[in-house]
């Protein structure tokens, strides 16, 4: 079983206006760089075996302080890029509701299943990201791996591994803090008899914890 530390990148220049930034390469703010530095300070004592990041610059810049403080190599994993939001890229929810009312309504009803025009479904994002996690488990079967990625993809992965419907990620997990740490052990074999077809495949050790309070 591998311990994964899942962290969203730092705050970006689109954050304050709540603009959708899927595969758009959006820069970090000064505050976002500070959040990344806090994640790097946490990494000092985290006993990490690997640091893996999405190829987008906001994830790369957010992982960089942890690379510096640990001396580990930064590994780039294209399959951990954020979900592509198509025509929604760069737009706010209000702008989407005005310009694409039907598509916005469909997305809100089932966001993992109903992508925006020209975009990628959340379920497609899961289909590419899960094999990346499985390969890291094979490489680090008892290891500790920091993954710096994106809010939507992390929430989708969380729902899938916790045995919850990914279409509920926006309701179940409305907020994921920048550079906060979610700690899971994956894969996990349940010890109880409460099994069902979608039983959890992970054990949750900490959810969305600021790095200055996250355990290592």
C-alpha positions as CSV (number, residue, x, y, z in Angstrom):
1,X,0.0,0.0,0.0
2,X,1.2,3.4,-1.0
3,X,0.7,6.6,1.0
4,X,-0.3,9.5,-1.4
5,X,-0.3,13.1,-0.4
6,X,-2.6,14.9,-2.9
7,X,-2.2,18.7,-3.1
8,X,-3.9,21.2,-5.3
9,X,-1.6,23.8,-6.8
10,X,-1.3,27.3,-5.3
11,X,-3.7,30.2,-6.0
12,X,-3.7,31.5,-9.6
13,X,-4.5,34.8,-11.2
14,X,-8.0,33.4,-12.2
15,X,-8.8,32.3,-8.6
16,X,-10.4,35.4,-7.3
17,X,-12.9,35.6,-10.1
18,X,-13.7,31.9,-10.0
19,X,-12.7,31.4,-13.7
20,X,-12.5,27.8,-14.9
21,X,-8.9,26.9,-15.5
22,X,-8.7,23.3,-16.8
23,X,-5.8,22.8,-19.2
24,X,-5.2,26.5,-19.6
25,X,-1.7,27.4,-18.3
26,X,-2.5,30.1,-15.7
27,X,0.2,31.7,-13.6
28,X,0.3,31.6,-9.8
29,X,-0.2,34.8,-7.8
30,X,2.3,36.0,-5.2
31,X,0.0,34.4,-2.6
32,X,0.0,31.2,-4.5
33,X,3.8,31.1,-4.5
34,X,3.7,31.6,-0.7
35,X,1.3,28.6,-0.5
36,X,3.7,26.6,-2.5
37,X,6.5,27.6,-0.1
38,X,4.4,26.3,2.8
39,X,4.0,23.0,1.1
40,X,7.7,22.8,0.6
41,X,8.3,23.4,4.3
42,X,5.8,20.6,5.1
43,X,7.7,18.3,2.7
44,X,10.9,18.6,4.8
45,X,9.8,16.0,7.3
46,X,7.3,14.1,5.2
47,X,9.8,11.3,4.3
48,X,8.8,11.4,0.7
49,X,10.0,8.9,-1.9
50,X,8.8,10.8,-4.9
51,X,7.2,14.1,-6.0
52,X,4.9,14.0,-9.1
53,X,3.2,16.9,-10.7
54,X,0.9,17.8,-13.6
55,X,2.7,19.4,-16.5
56,X,0.9,22.7,-16.2
57,X,3.1,25.5,-14.8
58,X,0.9,26.2,-11.8
59,X,1.4,22.6,-10.6
60,X,5.1,22.6,-11.5
61,X,5.7,25.9,-9.7
62,X,3.7,24.6,-6.7
63,X,5.8,21.5,-6.5
64,X,9.1,23.2,-6.9
65,X,9.7,24.2,-3.2
66,X,9.1,20.6,-2.1
67,X,11.6,19.5,-4.7
68,X,14.1,22.0,-3.3
69,X,13.6,21.1,0.4
70,X,13.7,17.3,-0.2
71,X,16.3,17.0,-2.9
72,X,14.0,14.7,-4.9
73,X,13.6,14.9,-8.6
74,X,10.4,16.4,-9.9
75,X,8.5,13.9,-12.0
76,X,6.0,15.2,-14.5
77,X,3.0,13.1,-15.3
78,X,0.8,14.3,-18.2
79,X,-2.1,12.0,-17.1
80,X,-2.5,14.2,-14.0
81,X,-3.3,17.3,-15.9
82,X,-6.6,19.0,-15.1
83,X,-9.8,18.2,-16.8
84,X,-10.2,20.1,-20.1
85,X,-13.3,22.4,-19.7
86,X,-13.5,23.2,-23.4
87,X,-15.6,26.4,-24.0
88,X,-15.7,27.0,-20.3
89,X,-12.0,27.7,-20.0
90,X,-11.5,31.2,-18.7
91,X,-15.2,31.8,-18.0
92,X,-17.0,32.3,-14.6
93,X,-20.1,30.4,-13.6
94,X,-22.2,33.5,-14.3
95,X,-20.7,33.9,-17.8
96,X,-21.3,30.2,-18.5
97,X,-24.9,30.4,-17.4
98,X,-25.5,33.4,-19.7
99,X,-23.6,32.1,-22.8
100,X,-24.2,28.4,-22.5
101,X,-27.3,27.9,-20.4
102,X,-28.2,24.4,-21.5
103,X,-24.6,23.1,-21.3
104,X,-24.1,24.7,-17.9
105,X,-27.3,23.2,-16.6
106,X,-26.3,19.7,-17.9
107,X,-22.8,20.1,-16.3
108,X,-24.3,21.1,-12.9
109,X,-26.6,18.0,-13.0
110,X,-23.8,15.5,-13.7
111,X,-20.4,17.3,-13.9
112,X,-18.4,14.1,-14.4
113,X,-20.6,12.8,-17.2
114,X,-21.6,16.0,-19.1
115,X,-18.5,17.8,-20.4
116,X,-18.7,21.3,-21.9
117,X,-18.5,21.5,-25.7
118,X,-14.9,20.9,-26.8
119,X,-14.0,19.6,-23.4
120,X,-13.3,16.4,-21.6
121,X,-15.6,14.5,-19.3
122,X,-14.6,14.0,-15.7
123,X,-15.0,10.3,-16.2
124,X,-12.5,10.5,-19.1
125,X,-10.1,12.3,-16.8
126,X,-10.5,9.5,-14.2
127,X,-9.8,6.9,-16.9
128,X,-6.4,8.5,-17.7
129,X,-5.4,9.4,-14.1
130,X,-6.1,6.1,-12.3
131,X,-3.6,4.1,-14.3
132,X,-1.0,6.7,-13.3
133,X,-1.7,6.1,-9.6
134,X,-1.6,2.4,-10.2
135,X,1.8,2.6,-11.8
136,X,3.1,4.7,-8.9
137,X,1.8,2.0,-6.5
138,X,3.8,-0.6,-8.5
139,X,6.9,1.5,-8.3
140,X,6.5,2.5,-4.7
141,X,4.5,-0.3,-3.1
142,X,5.3,0.9,0.5
143,X,6.3,4.4,-0.4
144,X,5.2,8.0,0.2
145,X,4.4,10.0,-2.8
146,X,3.4,13.7,-3.1
147,X,1.2,14.5,-6.1
148,X,0.6,18.1,-7.0
149,X,-2.3,18.4,-9.3
150,X,-5.7,20.1,-9.7
151,X,-8.9,20.6,-7.8
152,X,-11.3,18.9,-10.1
153,X,-9.1,15.9,-10.9
154,X,-8.2,15.4,-7.2
155,X,-11.9,15.5,-6.2
156,X,-12.9,13.1,-8.9
157,X,-10.1,10.7,-7.8
158,X,-11.2,11.0,-4.2
159,X,-14.8,10.1,-5.1
160,X,-13.9,7.2,-7.2
161,X,-11.5,5.7,-4.7
162,X,-13.9,6.3,-1.8
163,X,-16.7,4.4,-3.6
164,X,-18.8,7.5,-4.3
165,X,-20.4,8.6,-7.5
166,X,-18.0,11.0,-9.3
167,X,-21.0,13.0,-10.5
168,X,-21.4,14.2,-6.9
169,X,-17.9,15.7,-6.5
170,X,-19.1,19.3,-6.6
171,X,-21.7,18.7,-3.9
172,X,-19.7,16.4,-1.7
173,X,-16.4,18.3,-2.0
174,X,-17.3,21.9,-2.9
175,X,-13.9,23.3,-1.9
176,X,-10.3,22.1,-2.0
177,X,-7.8,24.6,-0.6
178,X,-4.7,25.6,-2.5
179,X,-1.7,23.6,-1.5
180,X,-3.6,21.8,1.2
181,X,-2.8,18.2,1.8
182,X,-5.2,15.2,1.4
183,X,-3.6,12.0,2.6
184,X,-4.8,8.6,1.5
185,X,-3.5,5.0,1.6
186,X,-4.1,3.2,-1.7
187,X,-5.0,0.5,-2.5
188,X,-6.8,-0.5,0.7
189,X,-8.4,-3.8,1.5
190,X,-11.4,-3.2,3.8
191,X,-11.1,-4.9,7.2
192,X,-14.8,-4.8,8.0
193,X,-17.6,-6.9,6.5
194,X,-19.4,-3.9,5.2
195,X,-18.6,-4.6,1.6
196,X,-20.7,-3.5,-1.4
197,X,-20.0,-3.2,-5.2
198,X,-18.5,0.2,-4.9
199,X,-16.6,-0.3,-1.6
200,X,-13.8,2.2,-0.8
201,X,-10.4,1.4,-2.4
202,X,-8.5,3.7,-0.1
203,X,-8.1,4.7,3.5
204,X,-8.4,8.4,4.3
205,X,-5.9,9.7,6.8
206,X,-6.5,13.5,6.3
207,X,-8.6,15.7,4.0
208,X,-7.7,19.2,2.8
209,X,-5.4,20.0,5.7
210,X,-3.3,23.2,5.5
211,X,0.4,22.2,5.3
212,X,1.3,23.9,8.5
213,X,-1.2,21.6,10.3
214,X,-0.8,18.4,8.1
215,X,0.8,15.4,9.7
216,X,3.9,13.8,8.2
